Coordinates of C-alpha atoms in Angstrom, one line a residue:
X1 CA 2.0 -46.5 -2.5
X2 CA 1.0 -44.2 0.4
X3 CA -2.3 -42.5 0.6
X4 CA -0.9 -38.9 0.8
X5 CA 2.4 -37.2 0.1
X6 CA 3.1 -34.3 2.4
X7 CA 5.5 -32.0 0.6
X8 CA 7.4 -29.6 2.8
X9 CA 9.8 -27.2 1.2
X10 CA 12.6 -26.3 3.6
X11 CA 14.8 -23.2 3.7
X12 CA 16.6 -21.7 6.7
X13 CA 14.0 -22.4 9.3
X14 CA 16.0 -24.5 11.8
X15 CA 14.2 -22.9 14.7
X16 CA 10.7 -24.1 13.5
X17 CA 11.4 -27.2 11.4
X18 CA 11.3 -29.9 14.1
X19 CA 7.8 -28.8 15.2
X20 CA 6.6 -28.9 11.7
X21 CA 8.0 -32.3 10.9
X22 CA 6.7 -33.7 14.3
X23 CA 3.2 -32.5 13.6
X24 CA 3.2 -34.6 10.4
X25 CA 4.8 -37.6 11.9
X26 CA 2.1 -37.7 14.7
X27 CA -0.8 -37.8 12.3
X28 CA -3.5 -40.4 13.1
X29 CA -3.4 -41.4 9.5
X30 CA 0.0 -43.2 9.3
X31 CA -0.1 -44.3 5.6
X32 CA 1.7 -41.2 4.4
X33 CA 5.0 -40.2 2.8
X34 CA 6.7 -37.1 4.0
X35 CA 8.9 -35.3 1.4
X36 CA 11.3 -32.8 2.8
X37 CA 12.8 -30.6 0.0
X38 CA 15.9 -28.8 1.4
X39 CA 16.1 -25.8 -0.9
X40 CA 19.8 -25.0 -0.4
X41 CA 19.5 -24.1 3.2
X42 CA 22.6 -22.5 4.7
X43 CA 21.7 -23.2 8.3
X44 CA 21.3 -26.7 9.9
X45 CA 18.0 -27.6 8.1
X46 CA 19.6 -30.1 5.8
X47 CA 21.2 -32.0 8.7
X48 CA 17.9 -31.9 10.6
X49 CA 16.0 -33.4 7.6
X50 CA 18.6 -36.2 7.3
X51 CA 18.4 -37.0 11.0
X52 CA 14.6 -37.3 10.9
X53 CA 14.8 -39.5 7.7
X54 CA 17.1 -42.0 9.5
X55 CA 14.4 -42.4 12.2
X56 CA 11.3 -42.6 10.1
X57 CA 11.1 -44.6 6.9
X58 CA 8.2 -42.5 5.7
X59 CA 10.5 -39.5 5.2
X60 CA 12.3 -38.8 2.0
X61 CA 14.8 -36.0 1.8
X62 CA 15.7 -34.1 -1.4
X63 CA 18.6 -31.7 -1.3
X64 CA 18.7 -29.2 -4.1
X65 CA 20.4 -25.9 -5.0
X66 CA 18.3 -22.9 -3.9
X67 CA 15.6 -22.6 -6.5
X68 CA 12.7 -21.1 -4.7
X69 CA 9.5 -22.3 -3.1
X70 CA 7.7 -23.1 -6.4
X71 CA 10.6 -25.2 -7.7
X72 CA 10.8 -27.1 -4.3
X73 CA 7.2 -27.9 -4.4
X74 CA 7.4 -29.1 -8.0
X75 CA 10.4 -31.3 -7.2
X76 CA 8.3 -32.9 -4.4
X77 CA 5.5 -33.4 -6.8
X78 CA 7.8 -35.1 -9.3
X79 CA 8.8 -37.8 -6.8
X80 CA 5.5 -38.2 -5.0
X81 CA 4.1 -41.7 -5.1
X82 CA 0.6 -41.0 -3.7
X83 CA -2.8 -40.3 -5.1
X84 CA -3.2 -37.2 -2.9
X85 CA -0.8 -34.4 -2.1
X86 CA -0.7 -31.8 0.6
X87 CA 1.7 -28.8 1.1
X88 CA 3.0 -27.5 4.4
X89 CA 5.3 -24.5 4.9
X90 CA 8.2 -25.5 7.1
X91 CA 7.6 -23.0 9.8
X92 CA 4.0 -24.0 10.2
X93 CA 2.4 -27.1 11.7
X94 CA -0.9 -29.1 11.6
X95 CA -3.3 -30.8 14.0
X96 CA -2.9 -34.5 14.4
X97 CA -6.2 -35.6 12.8
X98 CA -6.0 -33.4 9.7
X99 CA -4.9 -35.9 7.1
X100 CA -7.3 -38.6 8.3
X101 CA -10.2 -36.2 8.2
X102 CA -9.3 -34.7 4.9
X103 CA -9.0 -38.2 3.3
X104 CA -12.3 -39.3 4.7
X105 CA -13.9 -36.2 3.4
X106 CA -12.4 -36.7 -0.1
X107 CA -13.7 -40.3 -0.1
X108 CA -17.2 -39.4 1.2
X109 CA -17.9 -36.6 -1.2
X110 CA -15.8 -37.7 -4.2
X111 CA -13.8 -34.5 -3.9
X112 CA -10.6 -33.8 -5.9
X113 CA -9.9 -30.8 -3.6
X114 CA -10.7 -30.6 0.1
X115 CA -10.5 -27.2 1.6
X116 CA -10.1 -26.6 5.4
X117 CA -9.5 -23.5 7.5
X118 CA -6.3 -22.2 8.9
X119 CA -5.5 -20.3 12.1
X120 CA -2.8 -17.7 12.3
X121 CA -0.8 -18.1 15.6
X122 CA 2.0 -16.2 17.3
X123 CA 5.4 -17.8 18.1
X124 CA 4.1 -18.8 21.5
X125 CA 1.1 -20.5 20.0
X126 CA -1.4 -17.8 20.8
X127 CA -4.3 -17.8 18.3
X128 CA -4.6 -14.5 16.4
X129 CA -7.4 -15.1 13.9
X130 CA -8.9 -17.8 11.8
X131 CA -9.9 -18.1 8.1
X132 CA -12.3 -20.8 7.1
X133 CA -15.0 -21.7 4.6
X134 CA -17.9 -19.4 4.0
X135 CA -21.2 -20.8 5.2
X136 CA -22.5 -21.1 1.6
X137 CA -19.8 -23.6 0.8
X138 CA -20.3 -25.7 3.9
X139 CA -23.4 -27.6 3.1
X140 CA -23.3 -31.4 3.3
X141 CA -22.2 -31.9 -0.3
X142 CA -19.3 -31.1 -2.7
X143 CA -19.6 -28.7 -5.7
X144 CA -18.3 -28.3 -9.2
X145 CA -16.8 -24.9 -10.1
X146 CA -19.8 -24.2 -12.3
X147 CA -22.1 -24.7 -9.3
X148 CA -19.9 -22.5 -7.0
X149 CA -17.8 -20.2 -9.0
X150 CA -16.9 -18.4 -5.8
X151 CA -14.2 -21.1 -5.2
X152 CA -12.0 -19.0 -7.6
X153 CA -12.1 -16.3 -4.9
X154 CA -11.4 -18.5 -1.9
X155 CA -8.0 -18.0 -0.3
X156 CA -5.4 -19.1 -2.9
X157 CA -3.1 -20.7 -0.3
X158 CA -1.8 -24.1 -1.3
X159 CA -1.4 -25.1 2.4
X160 CA -5.1 -25.3 3.5
X161 CA -6.1 -28.0 0.9
X162 CA -5.8 -31.6 0.1
X163 CA -5.4 -32.2 -3.7
X164 CA -5.8 -35.1 -6.0
X165 CA -2.3 -35.3 -7.5
X166 CA -3.5 -35.6 -11.1
X167 CA -4.6 -32.0 -10.9
X168 CA -0.9 -31.0 -11.2
X169 CA -0.4 -33.1 -14.3
X170 CA -0.3 -29.9 -16.5
X171 CA -0.1 -27.2 -13.9
X172 CA 3.0 -26.6 -11.8
X173 CA 4.1 -23.8 -9.5
X174 CA 6.2 -21.1 -11.1
X175 CA 10.0 -21.0 -10.4
X176 CA 11.5 -18.1 -8.5
X177 CA 8.3 -16.0 -8.5
X178 CA 6.4 -14.2 -5.8
X179 CA 2.8 -15.1 -5.1
X180 CA 3.3 -18.7 -6.3
X181 CA -0.1 -19.8 -4.8
X182 CA -2.0 -17.0 -6.5
X183 CA -0.5 -17.9 -9.8
X184 CA -1.3 -21.6 -9.4
X185 CA -4.2 -22.6 -7.2
X186 CA -7.1 -20.8 -9.0
X187 CA -6.1 -22.7 -12.2
X188 CA -6.8 -26.1 -10.6
X189 CA -10.5 -25.5 -10.0
X190 CA -11.8 -26.1 -13.5
X191 CA -10.2 -29.5 -13.6
X192 CA -11.5 -30.6 -10.3
X193 CA -14.6 -32.8 -10.6
X194 CA -15.8 -31.9 -7.1
X195 CA -14.6 -29.5 -4.4
X196 CA -15.6 -29.7 -0.7
X197 CA -15.0 -27.3 2.2
X198 CA -14.9 -28.6 5.7
X199 CA -16.9 -26.1 7.9
X200 CA -15.6 -24.7 11.2
X201 CA -12.3 -26.6 11.0
X202 CA -9.0 -24.8 11.4
X203 CA -6.3 -27.5 11.6
X204 CA -3.5 -25.7 9.8
X205 CA -1.5 -23.4 12.0
X206 CA 0.1 -20.5 10.1
X207 CA 3.0 -19.1 12.1
X208 CA 3.1 -15.3 12.2
X209 CA 6.7 -14.7 13.2
X210 CA 7.6 -11.8 15.4
X211 CA 9.4 -10.1 12.5
X212 CA 6.7 -10.7 10.0
X213 CA 5.4 -7.1 9.6
X214 CA 7.3 -5.6 6.7
X215 CA 7.7 -1.9 6.2
X216 CA 10.8 -1.8 4.0
X217 CA 9.5 -3.9 1.1
X218 CA 10.1 -3.3 -2.6
X219 CA 6.9 -1.5 -3.7
X220 CA 7.6 -1.7 -7.4
X221 CA 8.4 -5.4 -7.3
X222 CA 5.3 -6.1 -5.2
X223 CA 3.2 -4.3 -7.8
X224 CA 4.8 -6.1 -10.7
X225 CA 4.6 -9.6 -9.2
X226 CA 1.0 -9.2 -8.1
X227 CA 0.0 -8.0 -11.5
X228 CA 1.9 -10.8 -13.2
X229 CA 0.1 -13.3 -10.9
X230 CA -3.5 -12.2 -11.7
X231 CA -2.6 -11.7 -15.4
X232 CA -1.5 -15.3 -15.4
X233 CA -4.8 -16.5 -14.0
X234 CA -6.8 -14.3 -16.4
X235 CA -4.9 -15.6 -19.4
X236 CA -5.4 -19.2 -18.3
X237 CA -9.2 -18.9 -18.1
X238 CA -9.4 -16.9 -21.3
X239 CA -7.3 -19.4 -23.3
X240 CA -9.8 -22.1 -22.3
X241 CA -12.8 -20.0 -23.1
X242 CA -13.9 -19.9 -19.5
X243 CA -14.0 -16.1 -19.0
X244 CA -17.6 -15.8 -20.0
X245 CA -18.7 -18.4 -17.4
X246 CA -16.5 -16.9 -14.6
X247 CA -16.0 -13.3 -15.6
X248 CA -17.5 -11.7 -12.5
X249 CA -15.3 -13.9 -10.3
X250 CA -12.2 -13.3 -12.4
X251 CA -12.8 -9.6 -12.4
X252 CA -13.1 -9.5 -8.6
X253 CA -9.9 -11.6 -8.4
X254 CA -8.2 -8.9 -10.4
X255 CA -9.7 -6.1 -8.3
X256 CA -8.9 -7.7 -5.0
X257 CA -5.5 -9.4 -5.6
X258 CA -4.3 -7.2 -8.4
X259 CA -5.2 -3.9 -6.8
X260 CA -6.7 -3.8 -3.3
X261 CA -4.3 -6.2 -1.5
X262 CA -1.1 -4.9 -3.1
X263 CA -2.2 -1.3 -2.3
X264 CA -2.8 -2.2 1.3
X265 CA 0.5 -4.0 1.5
X266 CA 2.5 -1.2 -0.1
X267 CA 0.8 1.5 2.1
X268 CA 2.8 0.1 5.0
X269 CA 6.1 0.5 3.2
X270 CA 8.4 3.4 4.0
X271 CA 9.2 6.0 1.4
X272 CA 7.0 7.7 -1.2
X273 CA 4.6 4.9 -2.3
X274 CA 2.0 7.1 -4.0
X275 CA 3.5 6.7 -7.6
X276 CA 3.1 2.9 -7.2
X277 CA -0.4 3.2 -5.8
X278 CA -1.3 5.3 -8.8
X279 CA 0.3 2.8 -11.2
X280 CA -1.7 0.0 -9.7
X281 CA -4.9 2.0 -10.3
X282 CA -3.9 2.7 -13.9
X283 CA -3.2 -1.0 -14.5
X284 CA -6.6 -1.9 -13.0
X285 CA -8.4 0.5 -15.3
X286 CA -6.5 -0.7 -18.3
X287 CA -7.6 -4.2 -17.6
X288 CA -11.2 -3.5 -16.5
X289 CA -13.6 -0.7 -17.4
X290 CA -14.7 1.6 -14.6
X291 CA -18.2 0.0 -14.8
X292 CA -16.8 -3.5 -14.4
X293 CA -14.9 -2.3 -11.3
X294 CA -17.6 -0.3 -9.7
X295 CA -20.5 -2.7 -10.3
X296 CA -18.9 -6.0 -9.3
X297 CA -21.2 -7.8 -6.9
X298 CA -18.4 -9.1 -4.7
X299 CA -17.9 -5.7 -3.1
X300 CA -20.5 -7.0 -0.7
X301 CA -17.9 -9.3 0.7
X302 CA -15.8 -6.4 2.0
X303 CA -16.2 -5.0 5.5
X304 CA -17.3 -1.4 6.0
X305 CA -13.7 -0.5 6.9
X306 CA -12.4 -2.3 3.8
X307 CA -15.0 -0.5 1.6
X308 CA -13.8 2.8 3.0
X309 CA -10.2 2.0 2.3
X310 CA -11.0 0.9 -1.2
X311 CA -13.0 4.0 -1.9
X312 CA -10.2 6.3 -0.7
X313 CA -7.6 4.3 -2.7
X314 CA -9.8 4.3 -5.9
X315 CA -10.5 8.1 -5.6
X316 CA -6.7 8.7 -4.9
X317 CA -7.4 10.3 -1.6
X318 CA -4.1 9.2 -0.2
X319 CA -3.6 11.8 2.5
X320 CA -7.1 11.0 3.9
X321 CA -6.3 7.3 3.6
X322 CA -3.1 7.5 5.6
X323 CA -4.9 9.6 8.3
X324 CA -7.6 7.0 8.5
X325 CA -5.1 4.2 8.9
X326 CA -3.1 6.0 11.5
X327 CA -6.3 6.7 13.6
X328 CA -7.3 3.1 13.4
X329 CA -3.8 2.0 14.5
X330 CA -4.0 4.3 17.5
X331 CA -7.5 3.1 18.4
X332 CA -6.3 -0.5 18.3
X333 CA -3.2 0.3 20.3
X334 CA -5.2 2.0 23.0
X335 CA -8.2 -0.2 22.8

């Protein structure tokens, strides 16, 4: 049995897949299994996966009908034979020491989840910005969720973490749903005995493709799927009588991921998005009272710019908001 299963769902990324696979093959920790789940790719990804498997006995390839990212990850979990699992998106890549360092950290601190940072990079490898652990998480110890409930609010990405596989015994990714990570990762924290964040470490390289900026998205579906994701997390904690202990964090999760982020995303879409922005606000206030929204202590985590955007959104000052965003874009372009 290998120490870690690296699960890589694959779908129509023939341009990026070799670099992703090579970054896992070249890990300094060699006792790993690499599970490539070809999710019905229509390009040459399936052939690429099979070719790598013939050269490296650690690679297992699963070919399945297109079922979505969540189903591909679940299929990988079902065949995994390791104590730990890690997920990598097939257009991203990792630094060579990541698995060795994450395993050593899990062993040292007895952590069921090890969190590390990620770096967004352009297609030519230029670093764009980083996202890592807050200083308060980065002391020389691991924490339970009760000790650091803020873990609920850390980035919900599945790709910047090493997990004890047993955490997925009763929790799986949803099939054919947007925001799979948001629906899944926050539910793992109550079952983790200890969680550790590696400070100032950004080994996961998140590729921001040249065509990544989306302006023609489906605003209504974005709203519905975001709401469904945060509703799912809310329900999970409430069903287990955990809302009282983590209410402030769960409320902020709803404010941030169920309102603020989808509003900011939808603002960039073409067409009249105001009805959807208003519908998001109405849903927020159906779920949380105005007092719970306005007095949440995690507003302090927003930047001044984010606070202003939130205020304009919440007060439905959409014309002023668009003017503010356009001015900021011009300043960045000319700055």
